PDB file of C-alpha atoms and ligand atoms in Angstrom:
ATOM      1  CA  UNK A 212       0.000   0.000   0.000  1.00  0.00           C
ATOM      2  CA  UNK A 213       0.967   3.502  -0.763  1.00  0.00           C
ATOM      3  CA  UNK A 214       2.231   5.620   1.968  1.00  0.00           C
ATOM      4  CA  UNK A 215      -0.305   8.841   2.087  1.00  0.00           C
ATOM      5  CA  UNK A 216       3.074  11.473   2.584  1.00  0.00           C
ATOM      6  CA  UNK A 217       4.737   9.984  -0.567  1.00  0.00           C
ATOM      7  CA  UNK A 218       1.080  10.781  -2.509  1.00  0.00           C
ATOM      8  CA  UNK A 219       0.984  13.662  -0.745  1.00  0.00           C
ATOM      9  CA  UNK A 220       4.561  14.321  -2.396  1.00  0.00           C
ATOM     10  CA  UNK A 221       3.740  12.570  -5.546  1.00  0.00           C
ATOM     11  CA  UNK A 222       0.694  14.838  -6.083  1.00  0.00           C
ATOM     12  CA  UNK A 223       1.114  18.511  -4.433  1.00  0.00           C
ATOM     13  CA  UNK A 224      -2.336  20.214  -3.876  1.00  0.00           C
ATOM     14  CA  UNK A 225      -2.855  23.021  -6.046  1.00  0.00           C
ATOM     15  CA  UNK A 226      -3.482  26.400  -4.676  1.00  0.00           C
ATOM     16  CA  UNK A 227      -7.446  26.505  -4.599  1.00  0.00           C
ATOM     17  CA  UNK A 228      -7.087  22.963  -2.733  1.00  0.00           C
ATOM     18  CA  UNK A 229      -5.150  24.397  -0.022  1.00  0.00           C
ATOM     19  CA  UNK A 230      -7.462  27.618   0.091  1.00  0.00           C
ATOM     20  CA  UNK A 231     -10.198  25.517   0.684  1.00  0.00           C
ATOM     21  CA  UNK A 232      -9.694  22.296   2.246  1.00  0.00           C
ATOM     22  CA  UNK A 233     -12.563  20.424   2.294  1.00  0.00           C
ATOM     23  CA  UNK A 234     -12.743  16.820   1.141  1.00  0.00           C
ATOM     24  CA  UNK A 235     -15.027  16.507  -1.743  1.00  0.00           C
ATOM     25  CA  UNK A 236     -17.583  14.363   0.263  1.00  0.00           C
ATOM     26  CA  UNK A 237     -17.838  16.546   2.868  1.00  0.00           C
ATOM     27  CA  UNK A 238     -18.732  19.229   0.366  1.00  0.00           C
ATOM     28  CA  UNK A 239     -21.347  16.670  -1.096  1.00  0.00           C
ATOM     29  CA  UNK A 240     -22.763  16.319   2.501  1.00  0.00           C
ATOM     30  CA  UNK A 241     -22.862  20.163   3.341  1.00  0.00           C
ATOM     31  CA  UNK A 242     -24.893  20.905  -0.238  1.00  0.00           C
ATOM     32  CA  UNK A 243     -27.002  17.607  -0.260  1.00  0.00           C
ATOM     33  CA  UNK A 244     -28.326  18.993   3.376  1.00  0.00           C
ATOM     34  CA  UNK A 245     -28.890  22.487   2.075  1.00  0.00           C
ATOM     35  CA  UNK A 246     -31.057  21.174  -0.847  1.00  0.00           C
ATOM     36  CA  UNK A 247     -33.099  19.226   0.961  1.00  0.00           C
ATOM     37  CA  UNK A 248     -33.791  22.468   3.498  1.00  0.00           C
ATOM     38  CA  UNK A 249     -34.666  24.654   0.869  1.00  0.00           C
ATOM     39  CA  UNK A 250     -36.433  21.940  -0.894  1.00  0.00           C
ATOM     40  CA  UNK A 251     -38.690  21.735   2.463  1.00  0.00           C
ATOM     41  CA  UNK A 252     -38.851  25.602   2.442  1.00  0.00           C
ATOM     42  CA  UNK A 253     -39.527  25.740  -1.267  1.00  0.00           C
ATOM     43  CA  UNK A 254     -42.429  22.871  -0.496  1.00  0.00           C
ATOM     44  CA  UNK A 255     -44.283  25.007   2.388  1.00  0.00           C
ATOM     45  CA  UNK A 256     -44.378  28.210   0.027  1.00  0.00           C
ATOM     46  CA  UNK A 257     -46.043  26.123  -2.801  1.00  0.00           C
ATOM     47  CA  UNK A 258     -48.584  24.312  -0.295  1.00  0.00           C
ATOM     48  CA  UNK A 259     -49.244  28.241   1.326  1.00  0.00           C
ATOM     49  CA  UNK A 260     -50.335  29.288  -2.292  1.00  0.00           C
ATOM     50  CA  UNK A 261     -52.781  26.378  -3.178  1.00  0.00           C
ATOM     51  CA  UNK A 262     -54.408  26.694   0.456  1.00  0.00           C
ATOM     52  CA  UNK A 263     -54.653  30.468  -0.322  1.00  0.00           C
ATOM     53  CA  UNK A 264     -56.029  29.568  -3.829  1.00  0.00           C
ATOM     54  CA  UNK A 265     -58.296  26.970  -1.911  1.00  0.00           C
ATOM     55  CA  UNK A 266     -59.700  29.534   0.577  1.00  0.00           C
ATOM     56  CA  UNK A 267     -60.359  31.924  -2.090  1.00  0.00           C
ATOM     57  CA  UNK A 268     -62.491  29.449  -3.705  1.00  0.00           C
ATOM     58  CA  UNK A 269     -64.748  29.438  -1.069  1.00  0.00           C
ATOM     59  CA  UNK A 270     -65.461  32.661  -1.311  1.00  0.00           C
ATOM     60  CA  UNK A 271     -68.522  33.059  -3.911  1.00  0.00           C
ATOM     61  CA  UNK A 272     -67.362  35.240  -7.146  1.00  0.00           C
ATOM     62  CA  UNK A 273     -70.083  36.971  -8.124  1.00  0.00           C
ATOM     63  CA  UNK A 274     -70.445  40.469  -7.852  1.00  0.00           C
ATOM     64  CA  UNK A 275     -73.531  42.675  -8.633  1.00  0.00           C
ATOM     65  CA  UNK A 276     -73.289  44.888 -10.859  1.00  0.00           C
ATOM     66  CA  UNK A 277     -75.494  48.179 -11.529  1.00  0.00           C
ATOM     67  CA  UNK A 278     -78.726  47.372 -13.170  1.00  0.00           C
ATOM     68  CA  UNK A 279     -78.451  48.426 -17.122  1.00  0.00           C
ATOM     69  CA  UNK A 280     -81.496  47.738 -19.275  1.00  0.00           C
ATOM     70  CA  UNK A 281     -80.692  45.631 -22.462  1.00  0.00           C
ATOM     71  CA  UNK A 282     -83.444  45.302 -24.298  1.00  0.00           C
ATOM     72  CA  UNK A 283     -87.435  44.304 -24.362  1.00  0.00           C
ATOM     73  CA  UNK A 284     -87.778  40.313 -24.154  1.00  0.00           C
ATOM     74  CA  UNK A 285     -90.271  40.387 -27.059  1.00  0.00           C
ATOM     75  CA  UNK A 286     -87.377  42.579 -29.243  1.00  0.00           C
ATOM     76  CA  UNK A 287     -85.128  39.264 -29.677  1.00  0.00           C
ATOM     77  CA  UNK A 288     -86.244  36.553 -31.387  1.00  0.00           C
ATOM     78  CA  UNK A 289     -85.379  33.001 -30.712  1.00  0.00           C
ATOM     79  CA  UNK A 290     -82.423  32.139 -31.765  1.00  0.00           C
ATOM     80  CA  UNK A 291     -80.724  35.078 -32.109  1.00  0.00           C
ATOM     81  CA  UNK A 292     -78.703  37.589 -30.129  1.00  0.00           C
ATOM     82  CA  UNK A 293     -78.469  41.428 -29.090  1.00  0.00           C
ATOM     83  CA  UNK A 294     -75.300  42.634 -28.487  1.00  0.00           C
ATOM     84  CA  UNK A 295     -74.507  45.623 -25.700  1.00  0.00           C
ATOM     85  CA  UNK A 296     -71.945  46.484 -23.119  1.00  0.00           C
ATOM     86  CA  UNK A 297     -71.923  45.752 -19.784  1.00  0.00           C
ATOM     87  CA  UNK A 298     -70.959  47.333 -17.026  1.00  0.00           C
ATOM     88  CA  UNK A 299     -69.713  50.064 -18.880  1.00  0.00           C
ATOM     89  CA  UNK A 300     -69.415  51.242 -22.706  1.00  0.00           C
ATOM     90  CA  UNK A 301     -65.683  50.653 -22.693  1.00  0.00           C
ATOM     91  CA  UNK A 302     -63.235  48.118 -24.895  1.00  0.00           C
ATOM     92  CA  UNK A 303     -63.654  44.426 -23.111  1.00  0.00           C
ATOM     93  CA  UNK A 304     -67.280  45.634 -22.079  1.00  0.00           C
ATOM     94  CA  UNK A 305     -68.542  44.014 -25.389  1.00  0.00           C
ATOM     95  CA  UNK A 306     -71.603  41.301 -24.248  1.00  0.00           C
ATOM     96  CA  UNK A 307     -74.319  39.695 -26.120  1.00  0.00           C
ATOM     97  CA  UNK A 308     -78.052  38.251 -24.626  1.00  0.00           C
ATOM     98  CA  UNK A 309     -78.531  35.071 -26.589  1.00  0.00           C
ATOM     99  CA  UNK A 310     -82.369  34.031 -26.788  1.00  0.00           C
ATOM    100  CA  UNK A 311     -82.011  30.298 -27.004  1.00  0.00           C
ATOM    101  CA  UNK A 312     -84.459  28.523 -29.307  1.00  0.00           C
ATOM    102  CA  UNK A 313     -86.021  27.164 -25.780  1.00  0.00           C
ATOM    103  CA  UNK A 314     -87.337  30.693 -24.931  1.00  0.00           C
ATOM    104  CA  UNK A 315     -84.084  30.986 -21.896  1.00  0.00           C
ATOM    105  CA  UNK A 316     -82.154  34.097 -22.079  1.00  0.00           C
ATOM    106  CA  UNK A 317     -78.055  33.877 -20.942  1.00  0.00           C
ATOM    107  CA  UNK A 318     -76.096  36.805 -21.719  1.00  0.00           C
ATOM    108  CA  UNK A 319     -71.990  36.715 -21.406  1.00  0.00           C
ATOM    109  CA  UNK A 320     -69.154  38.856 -22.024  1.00  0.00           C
ATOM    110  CA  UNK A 321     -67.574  38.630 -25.242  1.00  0.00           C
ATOM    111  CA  UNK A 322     -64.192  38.754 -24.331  1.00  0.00           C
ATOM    112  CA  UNK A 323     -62.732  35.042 -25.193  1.00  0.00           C
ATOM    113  CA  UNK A 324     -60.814  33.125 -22.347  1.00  0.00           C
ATOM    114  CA  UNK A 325     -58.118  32.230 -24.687  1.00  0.00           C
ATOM    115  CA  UNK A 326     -56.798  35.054 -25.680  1.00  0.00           C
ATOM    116  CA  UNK A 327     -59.295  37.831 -25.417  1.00  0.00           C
ATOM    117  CA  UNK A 328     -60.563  37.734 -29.014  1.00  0.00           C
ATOM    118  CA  UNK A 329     -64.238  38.379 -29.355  1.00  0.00           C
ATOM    119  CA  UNK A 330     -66.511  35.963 -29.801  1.00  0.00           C
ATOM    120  CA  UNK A 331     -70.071  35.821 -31.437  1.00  0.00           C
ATOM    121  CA  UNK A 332     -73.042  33.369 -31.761  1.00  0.00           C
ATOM    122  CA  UNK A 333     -73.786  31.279 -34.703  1.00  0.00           C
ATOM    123  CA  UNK A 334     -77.712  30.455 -34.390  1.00  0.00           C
ATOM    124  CA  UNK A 335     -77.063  28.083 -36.925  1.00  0.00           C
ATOM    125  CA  UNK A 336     -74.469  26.054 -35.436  1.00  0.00           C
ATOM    126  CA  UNK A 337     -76.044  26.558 -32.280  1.00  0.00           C
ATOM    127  CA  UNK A 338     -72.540  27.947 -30.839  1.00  0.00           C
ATOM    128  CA  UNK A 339     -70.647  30.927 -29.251  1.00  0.00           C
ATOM    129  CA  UNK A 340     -67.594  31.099 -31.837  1.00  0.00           C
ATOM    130  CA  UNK A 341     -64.065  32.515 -31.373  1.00  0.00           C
ATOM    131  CA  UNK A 342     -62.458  33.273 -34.785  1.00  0.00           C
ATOM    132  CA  UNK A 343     -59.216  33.952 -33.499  1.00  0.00           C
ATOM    133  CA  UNK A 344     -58.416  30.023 -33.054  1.00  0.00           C
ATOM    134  CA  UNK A 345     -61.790  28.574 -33.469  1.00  0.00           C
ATOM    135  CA  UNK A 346     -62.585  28.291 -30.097  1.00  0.00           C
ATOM    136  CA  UNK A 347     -66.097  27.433 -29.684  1.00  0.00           C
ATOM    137  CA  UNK A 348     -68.480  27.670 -26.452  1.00  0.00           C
ATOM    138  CA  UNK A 349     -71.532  26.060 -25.694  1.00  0.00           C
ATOM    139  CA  UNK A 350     -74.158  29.020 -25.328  1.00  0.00           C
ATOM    140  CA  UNK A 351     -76.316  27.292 -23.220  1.00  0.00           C
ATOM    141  CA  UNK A 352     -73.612  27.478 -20.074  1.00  0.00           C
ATOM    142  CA  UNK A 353     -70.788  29.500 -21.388  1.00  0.00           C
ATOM    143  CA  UNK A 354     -68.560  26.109 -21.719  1.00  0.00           C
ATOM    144  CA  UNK A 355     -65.250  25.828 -24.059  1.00  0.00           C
ATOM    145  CA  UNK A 356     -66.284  22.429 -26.142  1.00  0.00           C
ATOM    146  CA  UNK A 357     -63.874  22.598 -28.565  1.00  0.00           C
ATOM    147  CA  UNK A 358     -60.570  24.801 -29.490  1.00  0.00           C
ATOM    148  CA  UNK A 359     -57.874  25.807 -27.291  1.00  0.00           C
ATOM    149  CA  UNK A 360     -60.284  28.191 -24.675  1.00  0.00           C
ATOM    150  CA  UNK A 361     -60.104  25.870 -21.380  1.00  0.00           C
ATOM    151  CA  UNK A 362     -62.668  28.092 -18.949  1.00  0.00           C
ATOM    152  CA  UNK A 363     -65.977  28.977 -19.469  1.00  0.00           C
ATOM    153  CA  UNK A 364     -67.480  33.088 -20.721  1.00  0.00           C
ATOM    154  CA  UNK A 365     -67.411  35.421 -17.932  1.00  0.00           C
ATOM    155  CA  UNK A 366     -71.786  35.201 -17.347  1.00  0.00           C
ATOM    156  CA  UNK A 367     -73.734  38.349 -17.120  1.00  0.00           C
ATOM    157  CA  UNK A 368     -76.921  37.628 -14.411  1.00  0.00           C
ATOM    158  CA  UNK A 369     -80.068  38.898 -15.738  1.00  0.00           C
ATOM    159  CA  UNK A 370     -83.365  40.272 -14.397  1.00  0.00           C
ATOM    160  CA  UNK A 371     -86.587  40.407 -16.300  1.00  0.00           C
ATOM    161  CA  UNK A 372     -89.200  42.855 -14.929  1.00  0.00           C
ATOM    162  CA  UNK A 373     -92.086  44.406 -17.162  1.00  0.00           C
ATOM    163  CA  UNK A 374     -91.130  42.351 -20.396  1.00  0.00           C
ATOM    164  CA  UNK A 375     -87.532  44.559 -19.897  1.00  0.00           C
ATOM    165  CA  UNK A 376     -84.265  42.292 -19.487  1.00  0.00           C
ATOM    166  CA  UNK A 377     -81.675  43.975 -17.133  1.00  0.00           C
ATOM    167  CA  UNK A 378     -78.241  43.390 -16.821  1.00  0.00           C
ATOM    168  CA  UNK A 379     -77.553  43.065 -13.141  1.00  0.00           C
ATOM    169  CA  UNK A 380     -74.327  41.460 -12.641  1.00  0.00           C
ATOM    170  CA  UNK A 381     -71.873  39.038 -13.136  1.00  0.00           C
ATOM    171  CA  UNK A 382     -70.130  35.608 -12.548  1.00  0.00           C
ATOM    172  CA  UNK A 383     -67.276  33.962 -13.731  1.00  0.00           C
TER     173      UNK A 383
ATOM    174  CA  UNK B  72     -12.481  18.643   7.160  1.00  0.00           C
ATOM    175  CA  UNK B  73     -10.531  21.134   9.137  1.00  0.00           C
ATOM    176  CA  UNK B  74     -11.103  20.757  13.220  1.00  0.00           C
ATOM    177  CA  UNK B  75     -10.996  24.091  15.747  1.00  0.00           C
ATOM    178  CA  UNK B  76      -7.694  22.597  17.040  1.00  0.00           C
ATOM    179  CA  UNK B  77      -6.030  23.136  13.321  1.00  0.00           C
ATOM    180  CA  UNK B  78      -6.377  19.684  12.249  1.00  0.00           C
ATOM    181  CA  UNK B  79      -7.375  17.856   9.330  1.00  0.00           C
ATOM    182  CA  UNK B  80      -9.428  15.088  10.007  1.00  0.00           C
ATOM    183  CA  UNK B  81     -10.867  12.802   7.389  1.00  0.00           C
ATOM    184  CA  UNK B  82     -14.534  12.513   6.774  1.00  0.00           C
ATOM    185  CA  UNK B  83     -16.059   8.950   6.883  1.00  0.00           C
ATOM    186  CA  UNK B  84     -17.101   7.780   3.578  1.00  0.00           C
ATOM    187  CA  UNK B  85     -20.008   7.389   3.541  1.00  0.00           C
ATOM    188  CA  UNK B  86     -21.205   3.564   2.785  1.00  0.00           C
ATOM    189  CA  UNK B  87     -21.680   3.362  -1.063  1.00  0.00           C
ATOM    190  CA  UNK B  88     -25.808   1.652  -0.152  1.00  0.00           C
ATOM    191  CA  UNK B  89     -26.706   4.181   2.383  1.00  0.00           C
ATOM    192  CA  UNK B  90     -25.496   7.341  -0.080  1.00  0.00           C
ATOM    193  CA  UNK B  91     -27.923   5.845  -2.882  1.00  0.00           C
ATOM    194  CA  UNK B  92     -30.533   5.514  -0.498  1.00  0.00           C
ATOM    195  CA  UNK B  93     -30.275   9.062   0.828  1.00  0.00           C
ATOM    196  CA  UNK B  94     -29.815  10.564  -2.966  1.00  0.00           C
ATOM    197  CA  UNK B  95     -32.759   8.810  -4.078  1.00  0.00           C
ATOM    198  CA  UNK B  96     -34.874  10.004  -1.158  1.00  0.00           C
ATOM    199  CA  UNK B  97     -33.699  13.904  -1.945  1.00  0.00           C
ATOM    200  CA  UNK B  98     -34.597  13.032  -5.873  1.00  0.00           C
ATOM    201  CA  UNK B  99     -37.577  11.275  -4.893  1.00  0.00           C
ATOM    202  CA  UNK B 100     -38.719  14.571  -2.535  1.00  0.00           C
ATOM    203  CA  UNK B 101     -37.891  17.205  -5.666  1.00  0.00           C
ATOM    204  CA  UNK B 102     -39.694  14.969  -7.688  1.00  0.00           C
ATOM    205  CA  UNK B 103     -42.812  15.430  -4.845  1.00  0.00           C
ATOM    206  CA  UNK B 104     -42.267  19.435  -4.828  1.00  0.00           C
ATOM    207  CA  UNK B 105     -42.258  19.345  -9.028  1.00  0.00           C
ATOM    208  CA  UNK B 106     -45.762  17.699  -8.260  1.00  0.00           C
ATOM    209  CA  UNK B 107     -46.916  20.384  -6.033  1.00  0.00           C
ATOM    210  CA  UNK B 108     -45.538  22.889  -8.325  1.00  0.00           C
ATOM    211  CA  UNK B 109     -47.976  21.465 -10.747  1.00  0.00           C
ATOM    212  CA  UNK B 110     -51.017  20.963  -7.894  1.00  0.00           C
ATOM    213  CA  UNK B 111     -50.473  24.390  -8.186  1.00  0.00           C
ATOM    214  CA  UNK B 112     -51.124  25.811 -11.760  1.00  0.00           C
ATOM    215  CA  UNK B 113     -53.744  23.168 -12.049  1.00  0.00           C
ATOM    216  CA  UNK B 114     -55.398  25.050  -8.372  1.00  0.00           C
ATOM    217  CA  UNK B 115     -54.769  28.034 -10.199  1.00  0.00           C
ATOM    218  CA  UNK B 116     -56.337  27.406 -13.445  1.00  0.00           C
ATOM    219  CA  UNK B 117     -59.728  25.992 -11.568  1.00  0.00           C
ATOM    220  CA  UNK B 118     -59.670  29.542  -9.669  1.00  0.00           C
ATOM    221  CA  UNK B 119     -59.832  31.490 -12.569  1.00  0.00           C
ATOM    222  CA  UNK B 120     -62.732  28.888 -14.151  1.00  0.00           C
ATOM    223  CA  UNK B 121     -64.655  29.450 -11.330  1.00  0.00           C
ATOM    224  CA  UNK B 122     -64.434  26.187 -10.008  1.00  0.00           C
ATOM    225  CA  UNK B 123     -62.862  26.997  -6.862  1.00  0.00           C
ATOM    226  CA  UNK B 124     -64.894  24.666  -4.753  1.00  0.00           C
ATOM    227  CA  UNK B 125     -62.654  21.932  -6.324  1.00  0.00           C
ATOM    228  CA  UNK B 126     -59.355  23.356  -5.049  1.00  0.00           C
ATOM    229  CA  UNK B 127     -59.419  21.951  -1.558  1.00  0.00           C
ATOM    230  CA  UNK B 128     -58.283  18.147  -2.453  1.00  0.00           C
ATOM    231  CA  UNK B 129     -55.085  19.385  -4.002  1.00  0.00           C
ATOM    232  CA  UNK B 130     -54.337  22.039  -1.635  1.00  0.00           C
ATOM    233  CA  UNK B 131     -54.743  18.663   0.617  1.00  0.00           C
ATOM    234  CA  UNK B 132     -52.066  16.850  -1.261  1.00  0.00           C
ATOM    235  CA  UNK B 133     -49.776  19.714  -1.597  1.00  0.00           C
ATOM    236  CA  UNK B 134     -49.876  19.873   2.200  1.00  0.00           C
ATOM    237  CA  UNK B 135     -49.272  16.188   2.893  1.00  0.00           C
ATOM    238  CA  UNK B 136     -45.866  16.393   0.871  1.00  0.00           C
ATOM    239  CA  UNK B 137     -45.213  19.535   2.604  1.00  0.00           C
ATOM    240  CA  UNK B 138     -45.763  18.156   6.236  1.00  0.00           C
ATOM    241  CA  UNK B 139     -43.442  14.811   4.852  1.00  0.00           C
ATOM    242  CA  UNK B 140     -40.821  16.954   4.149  1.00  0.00           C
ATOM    243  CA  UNK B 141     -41.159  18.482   7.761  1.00  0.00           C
ATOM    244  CA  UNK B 142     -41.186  14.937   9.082  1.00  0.00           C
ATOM    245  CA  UNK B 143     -38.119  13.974   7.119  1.00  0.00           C
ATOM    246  CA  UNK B 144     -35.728  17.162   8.837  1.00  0.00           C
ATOM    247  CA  UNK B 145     -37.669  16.427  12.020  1.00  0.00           C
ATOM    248  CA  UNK B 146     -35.621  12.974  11.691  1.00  0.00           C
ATOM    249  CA  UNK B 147     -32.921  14.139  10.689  1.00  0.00           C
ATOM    250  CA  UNK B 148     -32.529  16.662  13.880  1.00  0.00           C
ATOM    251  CA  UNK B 149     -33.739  13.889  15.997  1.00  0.00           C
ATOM    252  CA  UNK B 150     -30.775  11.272  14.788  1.00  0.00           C
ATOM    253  CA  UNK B 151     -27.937  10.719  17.188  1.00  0.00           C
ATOM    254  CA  UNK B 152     -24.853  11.819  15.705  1.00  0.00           C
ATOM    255  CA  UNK B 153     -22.381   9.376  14.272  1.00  0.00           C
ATOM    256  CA  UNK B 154     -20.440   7.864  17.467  1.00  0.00           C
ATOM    257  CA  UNK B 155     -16.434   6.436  17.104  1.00  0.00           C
ATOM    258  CA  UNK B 156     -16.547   2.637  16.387  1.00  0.00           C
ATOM    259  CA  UNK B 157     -20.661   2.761  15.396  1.00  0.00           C
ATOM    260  CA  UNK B 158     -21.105   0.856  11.851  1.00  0.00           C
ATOM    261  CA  UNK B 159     -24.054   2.315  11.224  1.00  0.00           C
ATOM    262  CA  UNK B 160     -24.301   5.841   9.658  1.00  0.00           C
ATOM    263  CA  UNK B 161     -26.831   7.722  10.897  1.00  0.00           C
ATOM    264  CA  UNK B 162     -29.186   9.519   8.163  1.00  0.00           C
ATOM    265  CA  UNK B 163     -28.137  12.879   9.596  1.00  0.00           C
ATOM    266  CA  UNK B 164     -24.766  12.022   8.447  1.00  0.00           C
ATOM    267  CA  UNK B 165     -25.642  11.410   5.120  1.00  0.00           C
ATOM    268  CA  UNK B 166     -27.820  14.309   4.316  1.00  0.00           C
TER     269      UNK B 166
HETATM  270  S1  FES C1342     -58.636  33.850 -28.542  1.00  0.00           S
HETATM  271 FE1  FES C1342     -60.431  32.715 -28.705  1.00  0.00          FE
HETATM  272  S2  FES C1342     -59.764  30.786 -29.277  1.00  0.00           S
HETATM  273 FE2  FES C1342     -57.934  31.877 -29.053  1.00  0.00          FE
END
């Protein structure tokens, strides 16, 4: 066997090896412990965010709106749509009140949850259509069924009072 | 390893089994915190879908693999240090 001064001879330590003298397991065991520290630390941030998220959800998201006429009930046919802004007349305010051929009203913002392109209802296909990347909504619940939008329109809540449909508010 | 009297002392080598063992648990716990990370956009996307009634099972999960990550340093503190002539080396050694 080798005598350890005559490798120590054999092999001199270069200058960063004397500077810093640690053996390179020891340097293993010193980072492998820090990793798995911040690793725990790194874990209890990410769990405090999804319990935040979780909380959040409890919280209902509706909000109400102020009350903005739309239009008279007997004004829109079946099967088509009225389009207005809600809650106020500015860009991403665009909505539309679809009459479904079942004599429902549903009204949603226009405003695509893809990528914000606006959408519009084809009676005939009996869909809420997004041009942009041919996302397509169902316009009975405000559902993505096909395309690359993965959450459903933001709803407007309605109110019908003296044959007069009212925008009251809405949920998402 | 240098000692406060001036002296280099070696570090045990850590048995070639017991090093695997604790590098696959570390992998195996980064591998648990990429799955939270994901727990997490998936929490995030239901939040903005208004379906945030759903969130509560994953903040669930993300909080078990939090609270076995506490357990695991817990275990480590807990672990008698390596004593002269022991065979065994204690998991606080090897992380
Ligand atoms: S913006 Fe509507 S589908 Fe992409």
């Amino acid at each position: 066997m080798t005598d350890p001064e005559t490798t120590r001879r054999a092999w001199p330590r270069l200058h960063w090896q004397r500077e810093f003298p640690y053996q390179w397991n020891a340097d293993e065991a010193i980072s492998r412990r820090e990793l798995l520290n911040f690793a725990v630390y790194s874990s209890g941030a990410l769990f405090a965010a999804t319990a935040v998220l979780a909380g959040l959800g409890f919280i209902p998201r509706s909000s109400s709106g102020p009350g903005v006429e739309i239009a008279r009930a007997a004004d829109v046919p079946e099967g088509q749509a009225v389009y207005f802004h809600y809650p106020t007349s500015t860009l991403g305010d665009e909505a539309m009140l679809l009459h479904h051929p079942n004599g429902q009203f549903a009204a949603y913002n226009q405003t695509c949850t893809h990528l914000s392109c606006g959408v519009f209802y084809q009676p005939d296909q009996k869909r809420v259509f997004c041009p942009c990347h041919e996302g397509v909504f169902n316009p009975e619940t405000g559902e993505p069924v096909a395309g690359p939008p993965q959450r459903r329109l933001t709803r407007i809540t309605l109110r019908q009072q003296d044959g007069m449909i009212y925008a009251t508010g809405w949920e998402l | 390893m240098i000692s406060s009297d001036g002296n280099q002392h070696p570090i045990p080598l850590t048995p070639p089994g017991q090093d695997a063992l604790a590098t696959a648990a570390l992998v195996i716990g980064l591998l648990l915190m990429a799955l939270q990370l994901w727990l997490l956009t998936v929490a995030l996307e239901l939040f903005q879908s208004g379906r945030g009634l759903d969130i509560w099972p994953l903040a669930l999960i993300s909080g078990a693999i939090f609270a076995g990550g506490l357990g695991i340093l817990r275990l480590l503190r807990r672990r008698p240090g390596l004593r002269h002539g022991e065979s065994e080396v204690p998991l606080r050694e090897l992380l």
